[in-house]
Amino acid sequence: MAERGFFITLEGGEGCGKTTQVPVVAEFFRKRGFEVVCTREPGGTKLAEQIRAVLLTKDPDEDLCDKSELLLMYAARAQLVETLIKPHLAQGKVVISDRFDLSTIAYQGAGRGIPLAEIAALRQVAIGDFAPDLTLLFDVPVATGMARMRARGHADRIEQAGPEFFARIYHGFMDYAQSHPEQVAIIDATGDIAQVSALVEQTLTQRLKL
């Protein structure tokens, strides 16, 4: 049986540049002989992508309440973990996910104000103790991230929230990272793409001893 692979997640607020760095992380592992699978949250499987559409599309007739948002996030995550992530890890592959559970702590916890104890209880039902081997948290000031988001154009349902919401999210991410330094590596994402990519590769090398 193949040795279990690595599960790496990229996290951060809107406009932090994490999605741009997914191919950089993938190439880092491919150069070292790993097979790589890239995915995203919410989504990543056929059913989870259908849930993503509900989560990110604003319905003019009915607002999605915060608790429904949380439950749908974990429904999509449970499907992704059980049908895609775990099977590939068991085959010795590296799985890289654009967002994972830390986004729920930041967005639904800090952002929406849902108690972290309730989130933890739901997490236990959905994915148990399953967790990434390493999370890269891309750190940019809220104003910078929002300016980048506006420059992209179309905003989904969650991205349409106001600056106070995103400020709470930022602090949610940073508070968790600072209290879990062994799990989360903070990446200064204020530089250009090449500078951030270099920091990503340096961090992966140091943290994973590769």
mmCIF file of N, CA and C in Angstrom, residues 32-110:
data_model
loop_
_atom_site.group_PDB
_atom_site.id
_atom_site.type_symbol
_atom_site.label_atom_id
_atom_site.label_comp_id
_atom_site.label_asym_id
_atom_site.label_seq_id
_atom_site.Cartn_x
_atom_site.Cartn_y
_atom_site.Cartn_z
ATOM 1 N N ARG A 32 9.136 17.103 -6.814
ATOM 2 C CA ARG A 32 9.682 16.153 -5.847
ATOM 3 C C ARG A 32 9.091 14.763 -6.015
ATOM 4 N N GLY A 33 8.438 14.547 -7.149
ATOM 5 C CA GLY A 33 7.996 13.203 -7.506
ATOM 6 C C GLY A 33 6.619 12.796 -7.033
ATOM 7 N N PHE A 34 5.839 13.735 -6.520
ATOM 8 C CA PHE A 34 4.500 13.401 -6.035
ATOM 9 C C PHE A 34 3.459 13.572 -7.131
ATOM 10 N N GLU A 35 2.437 12.727 -7.095
ATOM 11 C CA GLU A 35 1.235 12.987 -7.869
ATOM 12 C C GLU A 35 0.389 13.980 -7.081
ATOM 13 N N VAL A 36 -0.202 14.939 -7.771
ATOM 14 C CA VAL A 36 -0.906 16.028 -7.105
ATOM 15 C C VAL A 36 -2.345 16.118 -7.589
ATOM 16 N N VAL A 37 -3.251 16.344 -6.643
ATOM 17 C CA VAL A 37 -4.661 16.584 -6.957
ATOM 18 C C VAL A 37 -5.037 17.933 -6.342
ATOM 19 N N CYS A 38 -5.590 18.829 -7.146
ATOM 20 C CA CYS A 38 -6.022 20.137 -6.653
ATOM 21 C C CYS A 38 -7.541 20.194 -6.576
ATOM 22 N N THR A 39 -8.046 20.810 -5.516
ATOM 23 C CA THR A 39 -9.487 20.930 -5.347
ATOM 24 C C THR A 39 -9.800 22.275 -4.714
ATOM 25 N N ARG A 40 -11.071 22.505 -4.417
ATOM 26 C CA ARG A 40 -11.458 23.776 -3.819
ATOM 27 C C ARG A 40 -12.657 23.586 -2.913
ATOM 28 N N GLU A 41 -12.863 24.593 -2.054
ATOM 29 C CA GLU A 41 -14.036 24.607 -1.180
ATOM 30 C C GLU A 41 -14.755 25.944 -1.278
ATOM 31 N N PRO A 42 -16.081 25.934 -1.104
ATOM 32 C CA PRO A 42 -16.914 24.734 -1.196
ATOM 33 C C PRO A 42 -16.893 24.193 -2.616
ATOM 34 N N GLY A 43 -17.023 22.893 -2.734
ATOM 35 C CA GLY A 43 -17.019 22.254 -4.049
ATOM 36 C C GLY A 43 -16.044 21.107 -4.112
ATOM 37 N N GLY A 44 -15.557 20.846 -5.315
ATOM 38 C CA GLY A 44 -14.536 19.828 -5.506
ATOM 39 C C GLY A 44 -15.039 18.485 -5.979
ATOM 40 N N THR A 45 -16.321 18.208 -5.782
ATOM 41 C CA THR A 45 -16.955 17.009 -6.335
ATOM 42 C C THR A 45 -18.260 17.451 -7.004
ATOM 43 N N LYS A 46 -18.873 16.571 -7.778
ATOM 44 C CA LYS A 46 -20.097 16.944 -8.480
ATOM 45 C C LYS A 46 -21.170 17.444 -7.514
ATOM 46 N N LEU A 47 -21.418 16.684 -6.456
ATOM 47 C CA LEU A 47 -22.453 17.079 -5.501
ATOM 48 C C LEU A 47 -22.042 18.320 -4.715
ATOM 49 N N ALA A 48 -20.780 18.377 -4.308
ATOM 50 C CA ALA A 48 -20.312 19.533 -3.540
ATOM 51 C C ALA A 48 -20.353 20.811 -4.370
ATOM 52 N N GLU A 49 -20.134 20.700 -5.677
ATOM 53 C CA GLU A 49 -20.231 21.873 -6.536
ATOM 54 C C GLU A 49 -21.686 22.369 -6.631
ATOM 55 N N GLN A 50 -22.634 21.458 -6.568
ATOM 56 C CA GLN A 50 -24.042 21.871 -6.547
ATOM 57 C C GLN A 50 -24.356 22.639 -5.268
ATOM 58 N N ILE A 51 -23.780 22.192 -4.159
ATOM 59 C CA ILE A 51 -23.946 22.923 -2.902
ATOM 60 C C ILE A 51 -23.266 24.289 -2.987
ATOM 61 N N ARG A 52 -22.102 24.341 -3.632
ATOM 62 C CA ARG A 52 -21.401 25.609 -3.814
ATOM 63 C C ARG A 52 -22.295 26.637 -4.522
ATOM 64 N N ALA A 53 -23.002 26.173 -5.542
ATOM 65 C CA ALA A 53 -23.871 27.085 -6.283
ATOM 66 C C ALA A 53 -24.936 27.690 -5.384
ATOM 67 N N VAL A 54 -25.484 26.897 -4.478
ATOM 68 C CA VAL A 54 -26.480 27.410 -3.539
ATOM 69 C C VAL A 54 -25.841 28.422 -2.590
ATOM 70 N N LEU A 55 -24.651 28.112 -2.111
ATOM 71 C CA LEU A 55 -23.974 28.968 -1.141
ATOM 72 C C LEU A 55 -23.574 30.321 -1.717
ATOM 73 N N LEU A 56 -23.145 30.338 -2.968
ATOM 74 C CA LEU A 56 -22.548 31.552 -3.517
ATOM 75 C C LEU A 56 -23.469 32.352 -4.436
ATOM 76 N N THR A 57 -24.643 31.812 -4.735
ATOM 77 C CA THR A 57 -25.571 32.525 -5.612
ATOM 78 C C THR A 57 -26.662 33.185 -4.779
ATOM 79 N N LYS A 58 -26.782 34.484 -4.908
ATOM 80 C CA LYS A 58 -27.789 35.213 -4.140
ATOM 81 C C LYS A 58 -29.153 35.009 -4.766
ATOM 82 N N ASP A 59 -30.097 34.532 -3.975
ATOM 83 C CA ASP A 59 -31.460 34.313 -4.442
ATOM 84 C C ASP A 59 -32.279 35.567 -4.123
ATOM 85 N N PRO A 60 -32.888 36.201 -5.128
ATOM 86 C CA PRO A 60 -33.637 37.430 -4.861
ATOM 87 C C PRO A 60 -34.900 37.202 -4.035
ATOM 88 N N ASP A 61 -35.330 35.964 -3.949
ATOM 89 C CA ASP A 61 -36.591 35.680 -3.253
ATOM 90 C C ASP A 61 -36.409 35.174 -1.827
ATOM 91 N N GLU A 62 -35.195 34.703 -1.508
ATOM 92 C CA GLU A 62 -35.013 34.103 -0.176
ATOM 93 C C GLU A 62 -33.550 34.192 0.240
ATOM 94 N N ASP A 63 -33.314 34.805 1.398
ATOM 95 C CA ASP A 63 -31.956 34.896 1.922
ATOM 96 C C ASP A 63 -31.564 33.584 2.591
ATOM 97 N N LEU A 64 -30.329 33.178 2.369
ATOM 98 C CA LEU A 64 -29.802 31.987 3.046
ATOM 99 C C LEU A 64 -29.410 32.394 4.458
ATOM 100 N N CYS A 65 -30.006 31.766 5.462
ATOM 101 C CA CYS A 65 -29.690 32.152 6.838
ATOM 102 C C CYS A 65 -28.316 31.613 7.230
ATOM 103 N N ASP A 66 -27.743 32.199 8.276
ATOM 104 C CA ASP A 66 -26.370 31.859 8.672
ATOM 105 C C ASP A 66 -26.225 30.389 9.048
ATOM 106 N N LYS A 67 -27.217 29.829 9.739
ATOM 107 C CA LYS A 67 -27.112 28.423 10.142
ATOM 108 C C LYS A 67 -27.190 27.495 8.934
ATOM 109 N N SER A 68 -28.026 27.839 7.967
ATOM 110 C CA SER A 68 -28.083 27.032 6.747
ATOM 111 C C SER A 68 -26.755 27.105 6.004
ATOM 112 N N GLU A 69 -26.165 28.300 5.968
ATOM 113 C CA GLU A 69 -24.860 28.460 5.330
ATOM 114 C C GLU A 69 -23.831 27.536 5.975
ATOM 115 N N LEU A 70 -23.807 27.525 7.303
ATOM 116 C CA LEU A 70 -22.858 26.672 8.024
ATOM 117 C C LEU A 70 -23.089 25.198 7.721
ATOM 118 N N LEU A 71 -24.351 24.767 7.773
ATOM 119 C CA LEU A 71 -24.661 23.361 7.527
ATOM 120 C C LEU A 71 -24.294 22.945 6.106
ATOM 121 N N LEU A 72 -24.565 23.810 5.145
ATOM 122 C CA LEU A 72 -24.227 23.496 3.755
ATOM 123 C C LEU A 72 -22.715 23.418 3.564
ATOM 124 N N MET A 73 -21.964 24.293 4.224
ATOM 125 C CA MET A 73 -20.507 24.239 4.139
ATOM 126 C C MET A 73 -19.996 22.876 4.596
ATOM 127 N N TYR A 74 -20.538 22.382 5.700
ATOM 128 C CA TYR A 74 -20.067 21.094 6.207
ATOM 129 C C TYR A 74 -20.607 19.915 5.407
ATOM 130 N N ALA A 75 -21.776 20.061 4.801
ATOM 131 C CA ALA A 75 -22.256 19.001 3.907
ATOM 132 C C ALA A 75 -21.321 18.850 2.717
ATOM 133 N N ALA A 76 -20.935 19.992 2.124
ATOM 134 C CA ALA A 76 -20.001 19.947 0.995
ATOM 135 C C ALA A 76 -18.647 19.412 1.423
ATOM 136 N N ARG A 77 -18.188 19.811 2.610
ATOM 137 C CA ARG A 77 -16.870 19.389 3.093
ATOM 138 C C ARG A 77 -16.838 17.889 3.382
ATOM 139 N N ALA A 78 -17.881 17.373 4.005
ATOM 140 C CA ALA A 78 -17.927 15.934 4.289
ATOM 141 C C ALA A 78 -17.858 15.135 2.988
ATOM 142 N N GLN A 79 -18.593 15.591 1.974
ATOM 143 C CA GLN A 79 -18.582 14.900 0.681
ATOM 144 C C GLN A 79 -17.190 14.940 0.054
ATOM 145 N N LEU A 80 -16.554 16.092 0.112
ATOM 146 C CA LEU A 80 -15.217 16.248 -0.463
ATOM 147 C C LEU A 80 -14.190 15.364 0.251
ATOM 148 N N VAL A 81 -14.229 15.364 1.568
ATOM 149 C CA VAL A 81 -13.253 14.594 2.343
ATOM 150 C C VAL A 81 -13.408 13.101 2.084
ATOM 151 N N GLU A 82 -14.637 12.621 2.121
ATOM 152 C CA GLU A 82 -14.862 11.180 2.032
ATOM 153 C C GLU A 82 -14.683 10.630 0.623
ATOM 154 N N THR A 83 -15.046 11.412 -0.393
ATOM 155 C CA THR A 83 -15.042 10.865 -1.747
ATOM 156 C C THR A 83 -13.845 11.280 -2.588
ATOM 157 N N LEU A 84 -13.122 12.323 -2.175
ATOM 158 C CA LEU A 84 -11.975 12.770 -2.963
ATOM 159 C C LEU A 84 -10.680 12.829 -2.164
ATOM 160 N N ILE A 85 -10.697 13.551 -1.048
ATOM 161 C CA ILE A 85 -9.428 13.796 -0.352
ATOM 162 C C ILE A 85 -8.855 12.511 0.256
ATOM 163 N N LYS A 86 -9.619 11.840 1.068
ATOM 164 C CA LYS A 86 -9.094 10.646 1.737
ATOM 165 C C LYS A 86 -8.655 9.556 0.751
ATOM 166 N N PRO A 87 -9.447 9.249 -0.282
ATOM 167 C CA PRO A 87 -8.988 8.223 -1.226
ATOM 168 C C PRO A 87 -7.666 8.566 -1.908
ATOM 169 N N HIS A 88 -7.473 9.816 -2.289
ATOM 170 C CA HIS A 88 -6.222 10.194 -2.943
ATOM 171 C C HIS A 88 -5.048 10.179 -1.963
ATOM 172 N N LEU A 89 -5.277 10.608 -0.737
ATOM 173 C CA LEU A 89 -4.207 10.545 0.260
ATOM 174 C C LEU A 89 -3.783 9.101 0.506
ATOM 175 N N ALA A 90 -4.756 8.202 0.521
ATOM 176 C CA ALA A 90 -4.451 6.786 0.751
ATOM 177 C C ALA A 90 -3.603 6.199 -0.364
ATOM 178 N N GLN A 91 -3.657 6.821 -1.547
ATOM 179 C CA GLN A 91 -2.841 6.381 -2.675
ATOM 180 C C GLN A 91 -1.473 7.061 -2.704
ATOM 181 N N GLY A 92 -1.177 7.834 -1.678
ATOM 182 C CA GLY A 92 0.121 8.494 -1.592
ATOM 183 C C GLY A 92 0.212 9.805 -2.344
ATOM 184 N N LYS A 93 -0.915 10.325 -2.808
ATOM 185 C CA LYS A 93 -0.910 11.580 -3.552
ATOM 186 C C LYS A 93 -0.944 12.784 -2.610
ATOM 187 N N VAL A 94 -0.544 13.929 -3.149
ATOM 188 C CA VAL A 94 -0.684 15.199 -2.434
ATOM 189 C C VAL A 94 -1.992 15.838 -2.868
ATOM 190 N N VAL A 95 -2.803 16.228 -1.901
ATOM 191 C CA VAL A 95 -4.051 16.930 -2.198
ATOM 192 C C VAL A 95 -3.906 18.371 -1.720
ATOM 193 N N ILE A 96 -4.193 19.299 -2.618
ATOM 194 C CA ILE A 96 -4.094 20.726 -2.324
ATOM 195 C C ILE A 96 -5.489 21.325 -2.457
ATOM 196 N N SER A 97 -5.953 21.997 -1.403
ATOM 197 C CA SER A 97 -7.295 22.563 -1.429
ATOM 198 C C SER A 97 -7.265 24.072 -1.250
ATOM 199 N N ASP A 98 -7.947 24.759 -2.169
ATOM 200 C CA ASP A 98 -8.172 26.191 -2.076
ATOM 201 C C ASP A 98 -9.340 26.389 -1.104
ATOM 202 N N ARG A 99 -9.014 26.646 0.150
ATOM 203 C CA ARG A 99 -9.902 26.741 1.321
ATOM 204 C C ARG A 99 -10.203 25.359 1.909
ATOM 205 N N PHE A 100 -10.433 25.384 3.239
ATOM 206 C CA PHE A 100 -10.885 24.192 3.955
ATOM 207 C C PHE A 100 -11.522 24.658 5.260
ATOM 208 N N ASP A 101 -11.334 23.934 6.321
ATOM 209 C CA ASP A 101 -12.091 24.161 7.549
ATOM 210 C C ASP A 101 -11.783 25.497 8.222
ATOM 211 N N LEU A 102 -10.573 26.006 8.074
ATOM 212 C CA LEU A 102 -10.246 27.290 8.704
ATOM 213 C C LEU A 102 -11.120 28.413 8.144
ATOM 214 N N SER A 103 -11.540 28.300 6.898
ATOM 215 C CA SER A 103 -12.442 29.308 6.341
ATOM 216 C C SER A 103 -13.763 29.347 7.093
ATOM 217 N N THR A 104 -14.241 28.203 7.558
ATOM 218 C CA THR A 104 -15.486 28.185 8.323
ATOM 219 C C THR A 104 -15.305 28.861 9.670
ATOM 220 N N ILE A 105 -14.181 28.620 10.314
ATOM 221 C CA ILE A 105 -13.900 29.297 11.581
ATOM 222 C C ILE A 105 -13.884 30.808 11.382
ATOM 223 N N ALA A 106 -13.291 31.259 10.260
ATOM 224 C CA ALA A 106 -13.172 32.693 10.009
ATOM 225 C C ALA A 106 -14.485 33.299 9.504
ATOM 226 N N TYR A 107 -15.086 32.677 8.488
ATOM 227 C CA TYR A 107 -16.269 33.264 7.854
ATOM 228 C C TYR A 107 -17.544 33.060 8.675
ATOM 229 N N GLN A 108 -17.845 31.799 8.997
ATOM 230 C CA GLN A 108 -19.079 31.554 9.736
ATOM 231 C C GLN A 108 -18.912 31.810 11.237
ATOM 232 N N GLY A 109 -17.699 31.612 11.743
ATOM 233 C CA GLY A 109 -17.437 31.879 13.155
ATOM 234 C C GLY A 109 -17.247 33.360 13.421
ATOM 235 N N ALA A 110 -16.082 33.876 13.080
ATOM 236 C CA ALA A 110 -15.793 35.285 13.335
ATOM 237 C C ALA A 110 -16.693 36.207 12.523
#
